[in-house]
CSV table of C-alpha atoms in Angstrom, one decimal:
chain,number,residue,atom,x,y,z
C,1,MET,CA,131.7,44.6,-7.7
C,2,ALA,CA,132.4,43.7,-11.3
C,3,ARG,CA,136.7,44.4,-11.7
C,4,LEU,CA,137.7,47.1,-13.7
C,5,ARG,CA,140.0,46.2,-16.5
C,6,LEU,CA,142.9,48.7,-17.7
C,7,ASP,CA,144.3,48.5,-21.5
C,8,ASN,CA,148.5,48.5,-22.2
C,9,ARG,CA,148.0,51.9,-23.4
C,10,THR,CA,146.1,53.6,-21.1
C,11,ALA,CA,147.9,52.6,-18.2
C,12,ARG,CA,151.4,52.9,-20.0
C,13,ARG,CA,150.7,56.7,-20.2
C,14,LEU,CA,149.4,56.6,-16.3
C,15,PHE,CA,152.4,55.3,-14.6
C,16,LEU,CA,154.4,57.9,-17.6
C,17,ASP,CA,152.2,60.8,-16.1
C,18,ARG,CA,152.7,59.5,-12.4
C,19,HIS,CA,156.3,59.4,-13.0
C,20,MET,CA,156.8,62.3,-14.6
C,21,LEU,CA,157.3,61.3,-18.6
C,22,LEU,CA,153.9,61.5,-20.3
C,23,ARG,CA,153.7,65.7,-20.8
C,24,PRO,CA,156.5,68.2,-22.3
C,25,GLY,CA,157.4,69.2,-18.3
C,26,GLY,CA,158.1,72.8,-18.7
C,27,GLY,CA,159.1,73.8,-15.4
C,28,SER,CA,162.5,75.6,-13.6
C,29,GLY,CA,164.1,72.2,-12.2
C,30,ARG,CA,165.1,74.5,-9.4
C,31,GLY,CA,163.8,76.6,-5.7
C,32,ARG,CA,160.1,75.4,-5.6
C,33,ASP,CA,159.5,73.6,-9.0
C,34,LEU,CA,162.4,71.0,-8.7
C,35,ASP,CA,160.4,70.2,-5.0
C,36,ASP,CA,157.6,69.5,-6.9
C,37,VAL,CA,158.9,66.7,-8.9
C,38,LEU,CA,161.0,65.2,-5.9
C,39,TYR,CA,157.1,65.4,-3.7
C,40,ALA,CA,155.4,64.4,-7.2
C,41,LEU,CA,158.6,61.4,-7.4
C,42,GLY,CA,158.5,60.4,-4.1
C,43,PHE,CA,162.4,60.1,-3.7
C,44,VAL,CA,165.0,60.2,-6.2
C,45,GLN,CA,168.1,57.4,-6.1
C,46,VAL,CA,171.0,58.8,-5.9
C,47,ASP,CA,173.6,56.6,-7.2
C,48,SER,CA,178.3,58.2,-8.8
C,49,VAL,CA,178.0,56.3,-11.6
C,50,ASN,CA,178.3,59.6,-14.1
C,51,THR,CA,178.7,57.8,-17.3
C,52,LEU,CA,176.9,61.1,-19.5
C,53,ALA,CA,175.9,63.3,-15.8
C,54,ARG,CA,175.5,60.9,-12.0
C,55,ALA,CA,172.1,59.0,-12.0
C,56,HIS,CA,170.1,61.4,-9.5
C,57,ASP,CA,170.9,64.4,-12.1
C,58,LEU,CA,170.2,62.7,-15.3
C,59,ILE,CA,167.0,61.4,-14.3
C,60,LEU,CA,165.0,65.0,-13.2
C,61,TRP,CA,166.2,66.7,-16.1
C,62,ALA,CA,164.4,63.8,-18.3
C,63,ARG,CA,161.2,66.0,-16.4
C,64,ARG,CA,162.6,68.8,-16.3
C,65,GLY,CA,165.4,70.2,-19.2
C,66,ARG,CA,166.2,73.3,-17.7
C,67,TYR,CA,167.6,72.0,-14.8
C,68,ARG,CA,171.4,71.8,-13.1
C,69,PRO,CA,173.7,69.4,-10.4
C,70,ALA,CA,173.9,72.7,-8.3
C,71,ALA,CA,170.4,72.8,-8.1
C,72,LEU,CA,169.7,69.2,-6.3
C,73,ASP,CA,172.9,70.8,-3.6
C,74,SER,CA,171.0,73.9,-3.3
C,75,CYS,CA,167.7,71.7,-1.6
C,76,VAL,CA,169.0,69.5,0.3
C,77,ALA,CA,172.3,71.4,1.7
C,78,THR,CA,171.0,74.8,1.4
C,79,ARG,CA,167.4,75.1,1.3
C,80,ARG,CA,167.1,71.7,3.5
C,81,ALA,CA,163.6,70.7,1.4
C,82,GLY,CA,165.2,67.7,1.3
C,83,PHE,CA,167.3,65.1,3.3
C,84,GLU,CA,169.9,62.4,1.7
C,85,HIS,CA,168.5,58.4,3.8
C,86,TRP,CA,167.7,55.0,2.4
C,87,THR,CA,164.8,54.2,-0.4
C,88,HIS,CA,165.0,50.8,-2.2
C,89,ASP,CA,168.9,52.2,-2.7
C,90,ALA,CA,170.8,55.9,-1.4
C,91,SER,CA,168.3,58.6,-1.8
C,92,VAL,CA,167.5,62.5,-1.6
C,93,ILE,CA,164.0,62.6,0.3
C,94,PRO,CA,161.3,66.2,0.7
C,95,MET,CA,162.2,67.4,3.7
C,96,ALA,CA,158.3,66.5,4.6
C,97,PHE,CA,158.8,63.2,4.6
C,98,TYR,CA,161.4,62.8,7.3
C,99,PRO,CA,158.8,62.3,9.6
C,100,MET,CA,157.8,58.6,8.0
C,101,TRP,CA,161.5,58.1,8.0
C,102,ARG,CA,161.7,57.7,11.1
C,103,LEU,CA,160.0,53.5,11.3
C,104,LYS,CA,163.2,52.5,8.6
C,105,PHE,CA,165.4,54.2,10.9
C,106,ALA,CA,164.4,52.4,13.9
C,107,ARG,CA,163.5,48.5,11.2
C,108,ASP,CA,167.2,49.6,9.8
C,109,GLU,CA,169.4,50.5,12.8
C,110,ALA,CA,167.8,46.5,14.1
C,111,ARG,CA,169.1,45.1,10.2
C,112,MET,CA,172.2,46.3,11.0
C,113,ARG,CA,172.6,45.1,14.2
C,114,ALA,CA,171.6,41.2,13.6
C,115,ARG,CA,173.6,41.5,10.1
C,116,TRP,CA,176.3,43.8,10.3
C,117,PRO,CA,179.1,41.7,12.8
C,118,ARG,CA,178.4,38.9,9.9
C,119,TRP,CA,179.9,40.5,7.2
C,120,GLN,CA,181.9,43.5,9.2
C,121,GLY,CA,183.3,42.2,12.2
C,122,SER,CA,181.9,43.1,16.0
C,123,GLY,CA,184.8,46.3,15.8
C,124,TRP,CA,182.8,48.5,13.9
C,125,THR,CA,180.0,48.8,18.2
C,126,ASP,CA,183.2,50.0,20.4
C,127,GLU,CA,183.8,52.8,17.1
C,128,VAL,CA,179.9,54.4,17.2
C,129,GLU,CA,179.6,56.4,20.4
C,130,GLY,CA,183.1,57.5,19.8
C,131,VAL,CA,182.3,58.5,16.6
C,132,LEU,CA,179.1,60.4,16.9
C,133,ARG,CA,180.9,62.2,20.4
C,134,HIS,CA,183.8,63.4,18.1
C,135,VAL,CA,181.1,64.7,16.0
C,136,HIS,CA,179.7,66.0,18.3
C,137,ASP,CA,182.2,67.8,19.6
C,138,HIS,CA,184.1,69.2,16.2
C,139,GLY,CA,181.3,69.2,13.8
C,140,ALA,CA,180.9,67.5,10.2
C,141,VAL,CA,183.1,64.1,9.0
C,142,THR,CA,183.4,62.3,6.6
C,143,THR,CA,185.0,58.9,6.4
C,144,ARG,CA,188.0,60.6,5.6
C,145,ASP,CA,188.0,62.7,8.1
C,146,MET,CA,187.3,58.9,10.9
C,147,ASP,CA,189.4,56.4,9.0
C,148,ASP,CA,192.1,55.9,11.8
C,149,GLY,CA,194.6,54.1,8.9
C,150,ALA,CA,194.5,51.0,10.0
C,151,PRO,CA,195.2,48.0,6.6
C,152,ARG,CA,192.4,46.3,5.8
C,153,GLY,CA,191.6,43.2,3.9
C,154,ALA,CA,191.8,44.1,-0.6
C,155,THR,CA,187.6,42.1,-0.4
C,156,GLY,CA,186.1,44.8,-2.2
C,157,TRP,CA,183.5,47.8,-2.9
C,158,TRP,CA,182.0,47.3,1.2
C,159,ASP,CA,185.7,46.6,3.1
C,160,TRP,CA,185.1,49.2,5.4
C,161,HIS,CA,187.1,50.0,8.0
C,162,PRO,CA,184.9,50.6,11.6
C,163,SER,CA,185.1,54.1,11.9
C,164,LYS,CA,183.5,54.7,8.7
C,165,THR,CA,180.7,51.5,9.9
C,166,ALA,CA,180.8,53.6,12.4
C,167,LEU,CA,179.5,56.7,10.5
C,168,GLU,CA,176.8,54.2,8.2
C,169,PHE,CA,175.4,52.8,11.2
C,170,LEU,CA,174.8,56.0,12.8
C,171,TRP,CA,173.6,57.5,9.4
C,172,ARG,CA,170.6,55.1,8.9
C,173,SER,CA,170.4,54.9,11.9
C,174,GLY,CA,168.8,58.3,11.9
C,175,ARG,CA,171.5,60.2,14.0
C,176,LEU,CA,173.4,61.8,12.0
C,177,ALA,CA,172.3,63.2,8.7
C,178,ILE,CA,174.8,63.9,5.2
C,179,CYS,CA,174.4,68.1,5.6
C,180,HIS,CA,175.6,68.4,2.2
C,181,ARG,CA,178.2,66.9,-0.1
C,182,GLU,CA,181.8,67.2,-1.1
C,183,GLY,CA,182.4,66.4,-4.2
C,184,PHE,CA,179.8,62.9,-4.4
C,185,ARG,CA,182.1,62.9,-0.7
C,186,LYS,CA,179.2,62.4,2.0
C,187,VAL,CA,179.5,65.1,4.7
C,188,TYR,CA,177.8,63.7,8.5
C,189,ASP,CA,176.4,65.9,11.1
C,190,LEU,CA,174.0,65.7,13.5
C,191,SER,CA,170.8,65.5,13.0
C,192,GLU,CA,169.8,68.1,15.2
C,193,ARG,CA,172.6,70.3,12.8
C,194,VAL,CA,171.0,69.0,9.6
C,195,ILE,CA,167.4,68.0,9.7
C,196,PRO,CA,164.9,71.0,10.3
C,197,GLU,CA,162.8,71.3,14.2
C,198,ALA,CA,159.7,71.0,12.6
C,199,ALA,CA,160.2,67.5,10.7
C,200,ARG,CA,162.4,66.3,14.1
C,201,ALA,CA,159.2,67.0,16.3
C,202,ALA,CA,156.7,65.5,14.1
C,203,ARG,CA,155.5,62.1,15.5
C,204,LEU,CA,153.3,59.1,14.4
C,205,ASP,CA,152.9,55.8,15.4
C,206,THR,CA,153.5,52.7,12.7
C,207,ALA,CA,149.4,51.9,11.9
C,208,GLU,CA,150.4,56.0,10.3
C,209,ILE,CA,154.0,55.9,8.7
C,210,VAL,CA,152.2,52.3,7.0
C,211,ASP,CA,149.4,54.2,6.1
C,212,TRP,CA,150.7,57.3,4.3
C,213,ALA,CA,153.5,54.6,2.8
C,214,MET,CA,151.0,52.3,1.4
C,215,SER,CA,148.9,55.2,0.0
C,216,ALA,CA,151.7,57.4,-1.3
C,217,ALA,CA,153.4,54.6,-3.5
C,218,LEU,CA,149.9,53.6,-5.0
C,219,ALA,CA,149.9,57.7,-6.1
C,220,ARG,CA,153.4,57.6,-7.3
C,221,LEU,CA,152.5,54.0,-8.9
C,222,GLY,CA,149.0,54.4,-10.3
C,223,PHE,CA,148.4,50.9,-9.6
C,224,ALA,CA,150.1,48.2,-7.8
C,225,THR,CA,150.5,44.6,-6.3
C,226,SER,CA,150.7,44.7,-2.5
C,227,GLY,CA,154.3,43.6,-3.3
C,228,GLU,CA,154.9,46.7,-5.3
C,229,LEU,CA,153.9,49.2,-2.6
C,230,ALA,CA,155.8,47.5,0.0
C,231,ALA,CA,158.5,47.2,-2.2
C,232,PHE,CA,158.3,52.1,-3.2
C,233,PHE,CA,159.9,53.3,0.0
C,234,ASP,CA,160.8,50.3,1.7
C,235,ILE,CA,159.8,51.2,4.3
C,236,VAL,CA,156.5,48.7,5.6
C,237,THR,CA,157.4,45.2,5.4
C,238,ARG,CA,154.9,42.1,3.1
C,239,ASP,CA,152.9,41.5,5.8
C,240,GLU,CA,152.0,44.8,7.1
C,241,ALA,CA,151.6,45.2,2.7
C,242,LYS,CA,149.1,42.1,2.6
C,243,ALA,CA,146.9,43.4,5.8
C,244,TRP,CA,146.8,47.1,4.4
C,245,CYS,CA,145.8,46.0,0.8
C,246,ALA,CA,143.0,43.6,2.9
C,247,GLU,CA,141.5,46.1,4.8
C,248,ALA,CA,141.5,49.2,2.2
C,249,LEU,CA,140.0,47.0,-0.2
C,250,ALA,CA,137.3,46.1,3.0
C,251,ALA,CA,136.4,49.4,3.6
C,252,GLY,CA,136.4,50.7,-0.7
C,253,ARG,CA,139.3,52.8,-0.6
C,254,VAL,CA,141.0,50.4,-3.2
C,255,ARG,CA,139.6,49.2,-6.1
C,256,GLU,CA,141.4,45.6,-7.9
C,257,VAL,CA,141.9,45.4,-11.9
C,258,ASP,CA,143.6,44.2,-14.8
C,259,VAL,CA,146.7,45.5,-15.8
C,260,GLU,CA,147.0,44.5,-19.2
C,261,LEU,CA,150.5,43.6,-20.0
C,262,ALA,CA,152.9,44.4,-23.6
C,263,ASP,CA,152.7,40.2,-24.2
C,264,GLY,CA,148.1,40.6,-24.3
C,265,THR,CA,147.5,39.1,-20.8
C,266,HIS,CA,146.4,40.8,-17.5
C,267,ARG,CA,148.1,41.1,-14.2
C,268,ARG,CA,145.7,42.0,-10.8
C,269,SER,CA,146.2,45.4,-9.1
C,270,LEU,CA,144.8,48.3,-7.3
C,271,THR,CA,144.5,51.0,-7.4
C,272,THR,CA,142.1,53.5,-7.3
C,273,GLU,CA,138.7,55.2,-8.0
C,274,ALA,CA,140.5,59.3,-8.4
C,275,ILE,CA,143.1,57.4,-10.2
C,276,LEU,CA,141.2,55.5,-12.7
C,277,ASP,CA,138.8,59.0,-13.7
C,278,ALA,CA,142.6,61.0,-14.0
C,279,GLY,CA,143.6,57.7,-16.3
C,280,THR,CA,140.6,58.4,-18.9
C,281,ALA,CA,141.7,62.6,-19.3
C,282,LEU,CA,145.4,61.8,-19.6
C,283,PRO,CA,146.3,63.7,-22.9
C,284,ALA,CA,148.1,62.8,-25.3
C,285,PRO,CA,152.0,61.5,-24.8
C,286,SER,CA,155.1,63.8,-25.9
C,287,GLY,CA,156.5,63.7,-29.7
C,288,ARG,CA,159.8,64.6,-27.3
C,289,VAL,CA,162.7,61.6,-26.9
C,290,ARG,CA,164.0,60.9,-23.8
C,291,ILE,CA,167.3,59.0,-22.5
C,292,LEU,CA,166.5,57.6,-19.2
C,293,SER,CA,168.4,56.6,-16.2
C,294,PRO,CA,169.1,53.3,-15.8
C,295,PHE,CA,168.4,54.4,-12.3
C,296,ASP,CA,165.0,56.0,-13.6
C,297,PRO,CA,162.8,55.4,-10.6
C,298,ALA,CA,160.7,54.3,-14.2
C,299,LEU,CA,162.5,51.4,-15.2
C,300,ARG,CA,164.2,50.3,-11.7
C,301,ASP,CA,162.2,47.6,-11.5
C,302,ARG,CA,162.9,45.9,-14.5
C,303,ALA,CA,160.2,42.2,-14.5
C,304,ARG,CA,157.7,45.5,-14.5
C,305,ALA,CA,159.7,47.1,-17.5
C,306,GLU,CA,158.9,43.5,-19.1
C,307,ARG,CA,155.9,43.5,-18.5
C,308,LEU,CA,154.3,46.7,-19.6
C,309,PHE,CA,156.5,47.6,-22.1
C,310,GLY,CA,158.0,44.7,-23.7
C,311,PHE,CA,161.2,46.4,-22.8
C,312,HIS,CA,163.6,44.0,-21.5
C,313,TYR,CA,166.2,45.8,-19.7
C,314,ARG,CA,168.8,44.5,-16.9
C,315,ILE,CA,172.2,46.0,-15.9
C,316,GLU,CA,175.2,43.6,-17.4
C,317,ILE,CA,178.3,45.1,-15.7
C,318,PHE,CA,180.8,42.9,-16.2
C,319,VAL,CA,180.8,41.7,-19.6
C,320,PRO,CA,182.8,42.6,-23.1
C,321,GLU,CA,182.8,45.7,-25.2
C,322,ALA,CA,181.4,43.8,-27.6
C,323,GLN,CA,178.6,42.2,-25.7
C,324,ARG,CA,177.2,45.8,-23.6
C,325,ARG,CA,174.0,45.6,-24.3
C,326,PHE,CA,171.8,46.8,-21.0
C,327,GLY,CA,174.4,48.5,-18.0
C,328,TYR,CA,175.3,51.0,-16.9
C,329,TYR,CA,176.7,52.7,-20.1
C,330,VAL,CA,173.8,52.0,-21.9
C,331,PHE,CA,171.2,54.9,-21.4
C,332,PRO,CA,167.2,52.8,-22.0
C,333,VAL,CA,165.3,55.6,-24.6
C,334,MET,CA,161.8,56.5,-24.8
C,335,GLN,CA,159.3,58.2,-27.1
C,336,GLY,CA,155.3,59.2,-26.5
C,337,ASP,CA,155.0,55.9,-24.4
C,338,SER,CA,157.2,53.1,-25.4
C,339,ALA,CA,160.3,51.9,-25.0
C,340,ILE,CA,162.2,52.6,-28.8
C,341,GLY,CA,166.0,52.0,-28.5
C,342,ARG,CA,169.0,51.9,-26.0
C,343,LEU,CA,172.4,54.3,-26.5
C,344,ASP,CA,175.9,53.8,-25.8
C,345,ALA,CA,176.9,57.2,-24.7
C,346,ARG,CA,179.1,58.6,-23.1
C,347,ARG,CA,181.7,62.5,-21.7
C,348,ALA,CA,184.8,62.2,-22.5
C,349,GLY,CA,186.8,65.4,-22.4
C,350,ALA,CA,184.6,68.2,-24.6
C,351,ALA,CA,181.8,65.6,-26.3
C,352,ILE,CA,179.8,63.6,-26.0
C,353,GLU,CA,180.2,60.6,-27.7
C,354,VAL,CA,178.0,57.9,-28.7
C,355,ARG,CA,179.3,54.6,-30.3
C,356,ALA,CA,176.2,52.6,-30.3
C,357,PHE,CA,172.1,53.4,-30.4
C,358,TRP,CA,170.4,50.1,-31.2
C,359,HIS,CA,166.8,50.7,-31.8
C,360,GLU,CA,163.6,48.3,-30.1
C,361,ARG,CA,162.4,44.7,-32.5
C,362,GLY,CA,159.5,47.5,-35.3
C,363,VAL,CA,160.5,50.6,-33.9
C,364,ARG,CA,161.2,52.8,-37.4
C,365,MET,CA,164.5,54.8,-37.6
C,366,GLY,CA,163.0,57.6,-39.7
C,367,ALA,CA,164.3,60.7,-40.6
C,368,GLY,CA,161.8,62.3,-37.7
C,369,ARG,CA,161.7,59.6,-35.1
C,370,GLN,CA,166.1,60.5,-35.9
C,371,ALA,CA,166.1,64.0,-35.9
C,372,ALA,CA,164.1,64.0,-32.5
C,373,LEU,CA,166.5,61.8,-30.7
C,374,LEU,CA,169.3,63.6,-31.8
C,375,SER,CA,168.1,66.5,-30.5
C,376,GLU,CA,167.8,65.2,-27.6
C,377,LEU,CA,171.1,64.7,-27.9
C,378,GLU,CA,171.5,68.5,-28.3
C,379,ARG,CA,169.6,68.9,-25.2
C,380,LEU,CA,171.7,67.0,-23.0
C,381,ARG,CA,175.0,69.1,-23.3
C,382,GLY,CA,173.6,71.7,-21.8
C,383,LEU,CA,173.0,68.8,-19.2
C,384,THR,CA,176.5,67.7,-19.7
C,385,GLY,CA,178.5,70.8,-20.0
C,386,ALA,CA,179.9,69.2,-23.3
C,387,GLU,CA,180.3,71.3,-26.1
C,388,ARG,CA,179.4,69.1,-29.1
C,389,VAL,CA,177.6,65.2,-29.7
C,390,ASP,CA,180.3,62.9,-31.7
C,391,PHE,CA,179.5,59.6,-33.3
C,392,ALA,CA,180.7,57.0,-34.9
C,393,GLU,CA,180.2,55.5,-37.5
C,394,ASP,CA,178.4,53.5,-38.1
C,395,TRP,CA,176.1,53.7,-34.8
C,396,LEU,CA,172.5,54.1,-35.9
C,397,ARG,CA,172.0,50.0,-35.6
C,398,ALA,CA,169.3,47.5,-35.9
């Protein structure tokens, strides 16, 4: 069967539509509507960085302008429609996916048992059963509750005390779950007291989970290589991904497609007939300017973002402020199906302070585009609670 080709503009639009960034998006951003957004994305990365807003809140707000942080708290802590665990990083995941995460629990536990003794020493292993018994007898805890006060070295962010390590181990291996957060601090409880019975009772074998993970990843990416599919949920191994792709190709479940990249070259990927058919009927992209989180799922694979959109964006934290163009304080900005620039802004008291906007090479910042950017900043006040937007004198830069 002849290999198909996907031109760059169609590929961009298909990719963005799968990430809910092509169409306007007028839902309420709460309750069932938020559950549907979380399901469509597959997960939302959780991060403590709070320059303008928390990463997960900015990700959801970019899809639903009426979204507010309390809605995600309700989803996880009250309605139990989502749970916290890991994909490539800490994330909120639809509760419907919990049965598939049992494979993740088992594989994470094996990795932790192999690697963590070299990382944190052996003392934490002696704490595991005691911590589990404490939670069973006394209820939900935070790391502060379990801090034994023992002195620790200053080796950086990951210098955990043994009880903290034991809590993380029990969470990552599925015996504990995050029942809610206090501020941004995790509160852990027994999984059976947090996860609904129906989600805990379901059982799938490894082959079924691999097939689900690969199929679900492809549905959310639109087109991808086997490595990109494996990395999406980070459950499937590279070898399992390659074997699944070969079998799916042989069975006609997927098709090879040559995707045109921003530089005119092509990259061989996999897709399905149904996805390609949907791609031919996509609407023109919304003209809204969108301020995205550095952790947005559409851009978290920096190499893919550069290949597909010609957008070079890397996290560079430890550089002087005068040189800072890409880090946590600088937000990607898209309009339509293109990356148009990056914004250096932060929440400061009652204001959003805009220090700089650098537009991409070849992007013209005419009156209409400037107005669209200002409108997005005004919308952002609703998420952040800011009263105004302040601009540095030389904020608009080439």
